[in-house]
mmCIF file with all atom_site columns, C-alpha atoms in Angstrom:
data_model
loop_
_atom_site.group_PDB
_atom_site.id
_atom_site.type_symbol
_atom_site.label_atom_id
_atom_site.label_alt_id
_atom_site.label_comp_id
_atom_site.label_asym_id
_atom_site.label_entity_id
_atom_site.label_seq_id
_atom_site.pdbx_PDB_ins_code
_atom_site.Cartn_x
_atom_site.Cartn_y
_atom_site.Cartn_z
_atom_site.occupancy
_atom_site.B_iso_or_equiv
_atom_site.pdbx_formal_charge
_atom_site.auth_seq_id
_atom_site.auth_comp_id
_atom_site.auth_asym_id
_atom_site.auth_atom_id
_atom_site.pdbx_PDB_model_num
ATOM 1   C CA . UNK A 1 1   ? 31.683 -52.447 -2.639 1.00 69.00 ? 12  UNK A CA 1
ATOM 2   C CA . UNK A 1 2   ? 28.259 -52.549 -3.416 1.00 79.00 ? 13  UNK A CA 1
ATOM 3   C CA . UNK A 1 3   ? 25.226 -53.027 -0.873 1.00 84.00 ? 14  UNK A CA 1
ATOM 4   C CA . UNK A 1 4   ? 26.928 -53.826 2.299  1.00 85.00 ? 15  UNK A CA 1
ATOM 5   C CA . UNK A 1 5   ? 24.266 -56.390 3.323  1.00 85.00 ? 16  UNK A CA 1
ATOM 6   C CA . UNK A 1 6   ? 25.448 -58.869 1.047  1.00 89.00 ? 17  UNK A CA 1
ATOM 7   C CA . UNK A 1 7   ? 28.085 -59.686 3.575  1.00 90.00 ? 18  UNK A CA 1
ATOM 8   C CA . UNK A 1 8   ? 26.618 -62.029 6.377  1.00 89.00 ? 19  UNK A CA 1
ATOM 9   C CA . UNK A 1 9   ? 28.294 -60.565 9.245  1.00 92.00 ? 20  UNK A CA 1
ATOM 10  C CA . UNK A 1 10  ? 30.985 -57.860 9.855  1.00 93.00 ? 21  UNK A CA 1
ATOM 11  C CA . UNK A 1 11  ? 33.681 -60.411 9.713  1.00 90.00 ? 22  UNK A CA 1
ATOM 12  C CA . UNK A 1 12  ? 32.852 -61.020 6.090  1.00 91.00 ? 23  UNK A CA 1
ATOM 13  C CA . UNK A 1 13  ? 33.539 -57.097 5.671  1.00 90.00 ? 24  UNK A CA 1
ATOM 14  C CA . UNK A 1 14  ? 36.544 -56.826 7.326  1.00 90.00 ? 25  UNK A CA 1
ATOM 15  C CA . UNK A 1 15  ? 38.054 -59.841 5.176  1.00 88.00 ? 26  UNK A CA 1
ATOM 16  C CA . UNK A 1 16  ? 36.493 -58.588 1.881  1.00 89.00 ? 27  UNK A CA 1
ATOM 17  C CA . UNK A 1 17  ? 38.589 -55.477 2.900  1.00 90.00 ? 28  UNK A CA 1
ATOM 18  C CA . UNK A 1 18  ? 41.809 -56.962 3.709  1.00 87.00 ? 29  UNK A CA 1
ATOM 19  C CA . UNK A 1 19  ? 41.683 -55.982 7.444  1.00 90.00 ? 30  UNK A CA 1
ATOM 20  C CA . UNK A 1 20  ? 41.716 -59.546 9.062  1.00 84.00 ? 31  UNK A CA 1
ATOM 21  C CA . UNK A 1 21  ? 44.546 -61.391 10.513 1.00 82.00 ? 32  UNK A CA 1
ATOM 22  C CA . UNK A 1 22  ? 46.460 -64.416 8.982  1.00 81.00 ? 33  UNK A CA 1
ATOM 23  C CA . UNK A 1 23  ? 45.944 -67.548 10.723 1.00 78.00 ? 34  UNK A CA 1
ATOM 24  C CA . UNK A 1 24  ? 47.981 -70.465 9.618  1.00 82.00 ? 35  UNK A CA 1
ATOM 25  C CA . UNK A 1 25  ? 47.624 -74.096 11.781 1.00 82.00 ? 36  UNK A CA 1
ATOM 26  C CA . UNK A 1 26  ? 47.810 -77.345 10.777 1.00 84.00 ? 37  UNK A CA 1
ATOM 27  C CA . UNK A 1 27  ? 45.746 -80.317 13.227 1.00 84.00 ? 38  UNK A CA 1
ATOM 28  C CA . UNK A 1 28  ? 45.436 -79.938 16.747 1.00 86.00 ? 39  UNK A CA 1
ATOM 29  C CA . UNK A 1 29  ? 48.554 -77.733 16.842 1.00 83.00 ? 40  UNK A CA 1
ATOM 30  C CA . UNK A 1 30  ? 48.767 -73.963 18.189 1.00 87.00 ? 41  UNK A CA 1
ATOM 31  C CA . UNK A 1 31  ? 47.352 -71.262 15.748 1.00 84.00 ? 42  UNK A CA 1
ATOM 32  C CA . UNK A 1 32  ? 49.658 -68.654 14.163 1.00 77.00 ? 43  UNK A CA 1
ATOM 33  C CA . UNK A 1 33  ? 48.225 -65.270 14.091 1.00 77.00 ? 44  UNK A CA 1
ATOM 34  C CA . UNK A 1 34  ? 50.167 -62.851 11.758 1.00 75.00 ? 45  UNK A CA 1
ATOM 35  C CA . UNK A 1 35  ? 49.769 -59.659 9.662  1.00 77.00 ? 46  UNK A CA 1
ATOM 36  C CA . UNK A 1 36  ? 46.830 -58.362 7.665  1.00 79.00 ? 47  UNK A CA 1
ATOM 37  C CA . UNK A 1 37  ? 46.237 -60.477 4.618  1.00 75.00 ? 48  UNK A CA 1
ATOM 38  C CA . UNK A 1 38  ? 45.456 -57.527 2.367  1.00 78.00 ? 49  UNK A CA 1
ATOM 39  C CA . UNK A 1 39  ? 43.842 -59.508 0.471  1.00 80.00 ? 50  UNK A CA 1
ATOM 40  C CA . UNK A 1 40  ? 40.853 -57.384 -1.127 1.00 78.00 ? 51  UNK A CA 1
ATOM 41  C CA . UNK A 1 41  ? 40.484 -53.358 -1.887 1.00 77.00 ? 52  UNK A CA 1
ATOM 42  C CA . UNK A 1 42  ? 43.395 -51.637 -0.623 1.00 83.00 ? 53  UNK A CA 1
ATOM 43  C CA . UNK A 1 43  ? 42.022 -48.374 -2.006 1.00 91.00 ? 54  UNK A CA 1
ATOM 44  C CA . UNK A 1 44  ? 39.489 -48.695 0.714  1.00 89.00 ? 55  UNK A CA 1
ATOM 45  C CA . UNK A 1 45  ? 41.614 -50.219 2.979  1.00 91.00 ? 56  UNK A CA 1
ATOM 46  C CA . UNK A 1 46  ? 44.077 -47.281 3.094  1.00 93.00 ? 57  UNK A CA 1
ATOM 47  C CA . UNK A 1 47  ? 40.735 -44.926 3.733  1.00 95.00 ? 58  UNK A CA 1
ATOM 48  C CA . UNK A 1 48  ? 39.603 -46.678 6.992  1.00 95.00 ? 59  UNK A CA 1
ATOM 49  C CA . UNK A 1 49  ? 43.704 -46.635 8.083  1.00 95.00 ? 60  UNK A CA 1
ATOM 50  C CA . UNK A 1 50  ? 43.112 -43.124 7.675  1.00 97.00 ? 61  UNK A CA 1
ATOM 51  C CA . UNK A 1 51  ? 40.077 -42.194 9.468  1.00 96.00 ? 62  UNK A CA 1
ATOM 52  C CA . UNK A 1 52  ? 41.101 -44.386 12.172 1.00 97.00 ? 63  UNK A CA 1
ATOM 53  C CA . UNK A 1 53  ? 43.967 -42.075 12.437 1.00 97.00 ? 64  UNK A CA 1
ATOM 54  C CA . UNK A 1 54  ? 41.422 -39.536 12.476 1.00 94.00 ? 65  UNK A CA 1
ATOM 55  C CA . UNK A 1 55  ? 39.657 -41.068 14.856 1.00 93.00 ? 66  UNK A CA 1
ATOM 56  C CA . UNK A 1 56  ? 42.307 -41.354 17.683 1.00 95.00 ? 67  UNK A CA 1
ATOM 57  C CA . UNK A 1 57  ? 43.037 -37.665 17.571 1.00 93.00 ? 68  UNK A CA 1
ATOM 58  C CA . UNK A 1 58  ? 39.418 -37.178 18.308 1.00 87.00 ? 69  UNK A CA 1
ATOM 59  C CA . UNK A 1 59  ? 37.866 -37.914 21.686 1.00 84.00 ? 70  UNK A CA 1
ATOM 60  C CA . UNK A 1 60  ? 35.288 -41.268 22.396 1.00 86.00 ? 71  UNK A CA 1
ATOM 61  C CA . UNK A 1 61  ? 35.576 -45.087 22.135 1.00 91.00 ? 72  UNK A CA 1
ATOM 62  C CA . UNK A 1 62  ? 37.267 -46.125 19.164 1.00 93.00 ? 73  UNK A CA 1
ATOM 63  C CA . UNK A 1 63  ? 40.507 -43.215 20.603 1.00 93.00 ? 74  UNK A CA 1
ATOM 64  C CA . UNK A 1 64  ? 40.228 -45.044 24.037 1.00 94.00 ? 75  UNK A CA 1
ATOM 65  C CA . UNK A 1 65  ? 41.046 -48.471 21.689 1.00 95.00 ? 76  UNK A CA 1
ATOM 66  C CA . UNK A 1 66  ? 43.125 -47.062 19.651 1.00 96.00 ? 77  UNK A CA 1
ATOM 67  C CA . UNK A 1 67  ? 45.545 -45.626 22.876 1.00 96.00 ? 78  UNK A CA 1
ATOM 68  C CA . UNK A 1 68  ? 45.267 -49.308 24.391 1.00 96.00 ? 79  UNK A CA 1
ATOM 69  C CA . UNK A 1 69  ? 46.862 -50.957 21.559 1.00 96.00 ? 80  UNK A CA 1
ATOM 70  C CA . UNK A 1 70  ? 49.110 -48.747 20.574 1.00 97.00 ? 81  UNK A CA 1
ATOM 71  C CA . UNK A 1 71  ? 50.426 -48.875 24.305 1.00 97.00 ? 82  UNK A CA 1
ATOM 72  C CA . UNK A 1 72  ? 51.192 -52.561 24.155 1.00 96.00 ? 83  UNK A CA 1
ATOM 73  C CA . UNK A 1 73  ? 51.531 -52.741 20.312 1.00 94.00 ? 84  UNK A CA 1
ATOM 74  C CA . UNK A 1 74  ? 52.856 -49.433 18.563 1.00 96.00 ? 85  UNK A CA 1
ATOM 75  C CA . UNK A 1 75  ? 50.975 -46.857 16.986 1.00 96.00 ? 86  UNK A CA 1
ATOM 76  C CA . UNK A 1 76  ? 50.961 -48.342 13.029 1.00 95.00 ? 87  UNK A CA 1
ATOM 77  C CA . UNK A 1 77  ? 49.430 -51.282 14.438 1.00 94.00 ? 88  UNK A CA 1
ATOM 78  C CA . UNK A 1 78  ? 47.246 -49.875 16.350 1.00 96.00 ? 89  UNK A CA 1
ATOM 79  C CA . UNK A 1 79  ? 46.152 -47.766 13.313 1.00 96.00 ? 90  UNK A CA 1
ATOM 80  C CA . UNK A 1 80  ? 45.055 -50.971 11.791 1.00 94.00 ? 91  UNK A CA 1
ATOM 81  C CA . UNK A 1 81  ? 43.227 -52.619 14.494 1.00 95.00 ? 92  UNK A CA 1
ATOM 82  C CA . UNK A 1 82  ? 41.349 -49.377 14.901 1.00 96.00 ? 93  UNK A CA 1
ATOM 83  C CA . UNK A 1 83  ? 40.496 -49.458 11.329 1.00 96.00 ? 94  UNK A CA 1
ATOM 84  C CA . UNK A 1 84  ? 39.171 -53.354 11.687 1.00 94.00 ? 95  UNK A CA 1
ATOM 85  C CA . UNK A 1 85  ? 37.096 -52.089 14.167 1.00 95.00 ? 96  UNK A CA 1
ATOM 86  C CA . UNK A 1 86  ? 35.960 -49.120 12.470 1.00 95.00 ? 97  UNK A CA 1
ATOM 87  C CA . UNK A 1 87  ? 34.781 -51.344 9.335  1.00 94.00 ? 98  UNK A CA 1
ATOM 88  C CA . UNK A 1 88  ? 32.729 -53.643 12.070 1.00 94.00 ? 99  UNK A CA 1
ATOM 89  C CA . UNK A 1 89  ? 30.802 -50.345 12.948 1.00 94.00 ? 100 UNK A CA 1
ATOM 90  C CA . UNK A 1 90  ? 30.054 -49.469 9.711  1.00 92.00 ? 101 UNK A CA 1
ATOM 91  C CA . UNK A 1 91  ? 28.659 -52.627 9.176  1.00 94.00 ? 102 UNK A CA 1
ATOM 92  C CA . UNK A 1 92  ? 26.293 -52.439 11.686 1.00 93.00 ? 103 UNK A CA 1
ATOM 93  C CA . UNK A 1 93  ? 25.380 -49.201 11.750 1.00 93.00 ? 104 UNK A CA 1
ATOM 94  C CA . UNK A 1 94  ? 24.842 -49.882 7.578  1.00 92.00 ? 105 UNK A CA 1
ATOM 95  C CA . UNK A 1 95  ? 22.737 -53.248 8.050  1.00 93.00 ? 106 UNK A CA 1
ATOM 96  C CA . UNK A 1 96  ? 20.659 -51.454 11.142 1.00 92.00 ? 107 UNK A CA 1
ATOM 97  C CA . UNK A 1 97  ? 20.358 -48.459 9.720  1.00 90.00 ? 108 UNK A CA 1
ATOM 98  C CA . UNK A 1 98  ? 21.311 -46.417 12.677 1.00 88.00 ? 109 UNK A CA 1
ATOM 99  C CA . UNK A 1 99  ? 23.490 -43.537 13.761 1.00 85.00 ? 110 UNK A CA 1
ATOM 100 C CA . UNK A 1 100 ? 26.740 -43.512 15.573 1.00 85.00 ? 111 UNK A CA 1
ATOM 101 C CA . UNK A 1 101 ? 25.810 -43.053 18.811 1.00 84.00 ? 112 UNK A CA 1
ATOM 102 C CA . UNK A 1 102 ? 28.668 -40.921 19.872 1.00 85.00 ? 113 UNK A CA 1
ATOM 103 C CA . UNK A 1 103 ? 28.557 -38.223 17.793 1.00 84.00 ? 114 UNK A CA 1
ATOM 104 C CA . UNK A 1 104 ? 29.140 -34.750 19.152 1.00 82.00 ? 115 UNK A CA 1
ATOM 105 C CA . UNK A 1 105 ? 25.832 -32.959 18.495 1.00 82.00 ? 116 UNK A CA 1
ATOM 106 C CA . UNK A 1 106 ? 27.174 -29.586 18.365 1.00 80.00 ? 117 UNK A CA 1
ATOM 107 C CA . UNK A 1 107 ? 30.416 -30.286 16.191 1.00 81.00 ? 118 UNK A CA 1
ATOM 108 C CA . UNK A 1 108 ? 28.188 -31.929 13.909 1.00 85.00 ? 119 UNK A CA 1
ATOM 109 C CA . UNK A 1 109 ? 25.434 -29.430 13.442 1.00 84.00 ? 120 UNK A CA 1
ATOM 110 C CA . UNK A 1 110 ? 28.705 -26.866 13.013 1.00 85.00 ? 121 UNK A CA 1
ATOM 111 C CA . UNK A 1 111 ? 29.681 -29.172 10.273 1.00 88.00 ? 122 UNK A CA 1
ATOM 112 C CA . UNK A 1 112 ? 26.463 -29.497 8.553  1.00 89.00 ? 123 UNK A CA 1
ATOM 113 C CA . UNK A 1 113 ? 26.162 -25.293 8.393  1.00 87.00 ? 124 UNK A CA 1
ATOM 114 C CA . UNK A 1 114 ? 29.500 -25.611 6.791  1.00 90.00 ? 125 UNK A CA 1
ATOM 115 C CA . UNK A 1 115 ? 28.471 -27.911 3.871  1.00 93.00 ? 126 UNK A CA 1
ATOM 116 C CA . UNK A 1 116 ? 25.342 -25.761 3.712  1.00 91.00 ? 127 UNK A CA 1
ATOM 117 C CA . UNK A 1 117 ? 27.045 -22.460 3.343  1.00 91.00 ? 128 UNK A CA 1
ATOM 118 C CA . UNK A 1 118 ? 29.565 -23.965 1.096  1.00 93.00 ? 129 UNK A CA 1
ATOM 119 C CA . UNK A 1 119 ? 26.541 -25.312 -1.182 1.00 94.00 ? 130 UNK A CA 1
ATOM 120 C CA . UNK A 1 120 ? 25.248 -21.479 -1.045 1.00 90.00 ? 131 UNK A CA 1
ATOM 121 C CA . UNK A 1 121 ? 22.605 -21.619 0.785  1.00 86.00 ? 132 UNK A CA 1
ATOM 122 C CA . UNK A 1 122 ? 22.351 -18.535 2.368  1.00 84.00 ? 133 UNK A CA 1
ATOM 123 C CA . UNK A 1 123 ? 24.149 -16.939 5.868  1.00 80.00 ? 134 UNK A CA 1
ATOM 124 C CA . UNK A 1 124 ? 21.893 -16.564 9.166  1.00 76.00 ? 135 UNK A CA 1
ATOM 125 C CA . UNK A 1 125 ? 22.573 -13.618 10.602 1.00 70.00 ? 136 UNK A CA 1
ATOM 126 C CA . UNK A 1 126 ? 21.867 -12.984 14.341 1.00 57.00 ? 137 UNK A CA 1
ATOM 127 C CA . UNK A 1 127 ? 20.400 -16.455 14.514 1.00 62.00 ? 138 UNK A CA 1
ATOM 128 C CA . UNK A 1 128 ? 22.384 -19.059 16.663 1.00 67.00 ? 139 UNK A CA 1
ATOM 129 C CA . UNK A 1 129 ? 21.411 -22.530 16.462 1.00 65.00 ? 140 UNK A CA 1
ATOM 130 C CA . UNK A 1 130 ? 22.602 -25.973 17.589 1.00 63.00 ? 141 UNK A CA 1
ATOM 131 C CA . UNK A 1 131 ? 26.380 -25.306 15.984 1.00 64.00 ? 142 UNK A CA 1
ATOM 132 C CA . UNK A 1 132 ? 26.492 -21.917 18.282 1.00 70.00 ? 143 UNK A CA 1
ATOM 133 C CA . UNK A 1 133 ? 26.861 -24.759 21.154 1.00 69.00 ? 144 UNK A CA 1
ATOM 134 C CA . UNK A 1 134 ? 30.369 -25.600 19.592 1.00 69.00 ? 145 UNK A CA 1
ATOM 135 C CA . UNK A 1 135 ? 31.343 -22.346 20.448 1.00 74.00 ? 146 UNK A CA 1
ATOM 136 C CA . UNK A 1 136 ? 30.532 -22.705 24.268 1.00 77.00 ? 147 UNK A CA 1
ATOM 137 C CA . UNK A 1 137 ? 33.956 -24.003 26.054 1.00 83.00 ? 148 UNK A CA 1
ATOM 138 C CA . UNK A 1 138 ? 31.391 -24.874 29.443 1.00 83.00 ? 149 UNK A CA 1
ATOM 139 C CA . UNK A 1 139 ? 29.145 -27.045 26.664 1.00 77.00 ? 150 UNK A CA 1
ATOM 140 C CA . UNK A 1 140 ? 31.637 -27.736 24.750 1.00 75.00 ? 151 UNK A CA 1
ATOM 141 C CA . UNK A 1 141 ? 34.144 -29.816 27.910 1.00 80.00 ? 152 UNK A CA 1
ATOM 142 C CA . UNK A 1 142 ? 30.226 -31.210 28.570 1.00 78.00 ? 153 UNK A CA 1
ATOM 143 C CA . UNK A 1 143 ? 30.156 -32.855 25.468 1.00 74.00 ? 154 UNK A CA 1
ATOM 144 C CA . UNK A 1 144 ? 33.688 -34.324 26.001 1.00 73.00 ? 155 UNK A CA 1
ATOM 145 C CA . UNK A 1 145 ? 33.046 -35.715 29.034 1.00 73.00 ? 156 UNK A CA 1
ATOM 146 C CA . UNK A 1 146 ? 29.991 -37.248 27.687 1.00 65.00 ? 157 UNK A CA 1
ATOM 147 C CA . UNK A 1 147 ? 31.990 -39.225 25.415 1.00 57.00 ? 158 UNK A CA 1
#
């Protein structure tokens, strides 16, 4: 894909990836709005359908979306639109250079350690830091609520 600022806006991402709706209309006449064109990289497409499936099983904003459409569309659909979305973040938070703003602090830091240990770095023992929080069910339902 390349450096992502080469694409003006996040509408340019989302139709580099396939992700956009079809819109077919002729004069003055009424739009038609169908399916995904799938026209572009399908290898990434497929990944963003997945971790917007991801996404709805796990609690904040883009779940909250993700229940609305499927409620009025269906779930596959919804899948998709999710994904649209999720490609629109990515663009900004890749062109702005900033952070997703509702991470979980402590399931992140937990995740982090993970990667660490797995890279062999070596245990803490008797040392609790920020992933210890994850552990916490009162800090835990905290951080839910804040998203």
């Amino acid at each position: 894909m390349g450096d992502v600022r080469r694409f003006g806006d996040p509408t340019k991402l989302v139709g580099y990836l396939g992700l956009n709706p079809s819109t077919r209309q002729s004069g003055e006449g009424p739009a038609y709005h169908g399916r995904i064109t799938k026209q572009g990289r399908g290898q990434a497409r497929g990944m963003l359908v997945e971790a917007a499936w991801a996404a709805a099983r796990s609690p904040g904003p883009l779940r909250a979306f993700f229940q609305r459409v499927a409620a009025k569309r269906g779930k596959p659909i919804a899948a998709v639109a999710t994904a649209r979305k999720l490609a629109m973040i990515i663009w900004h938070m890749l062109t702005k250079g900033e952070d997703y703003i509702w991470v979980r602090p402590a399931l992140l830091a937990r995740k982090f350690r993970s990667i660490e240990l797995k890279a062999g770095l070596p245990p803490e023992h008797a040392k609790r830091g920020a992933a210890y929080d994850y552990n916490i069910p009162e800090k835990r339902a905290a951080e839910r609520m804040r998203v």
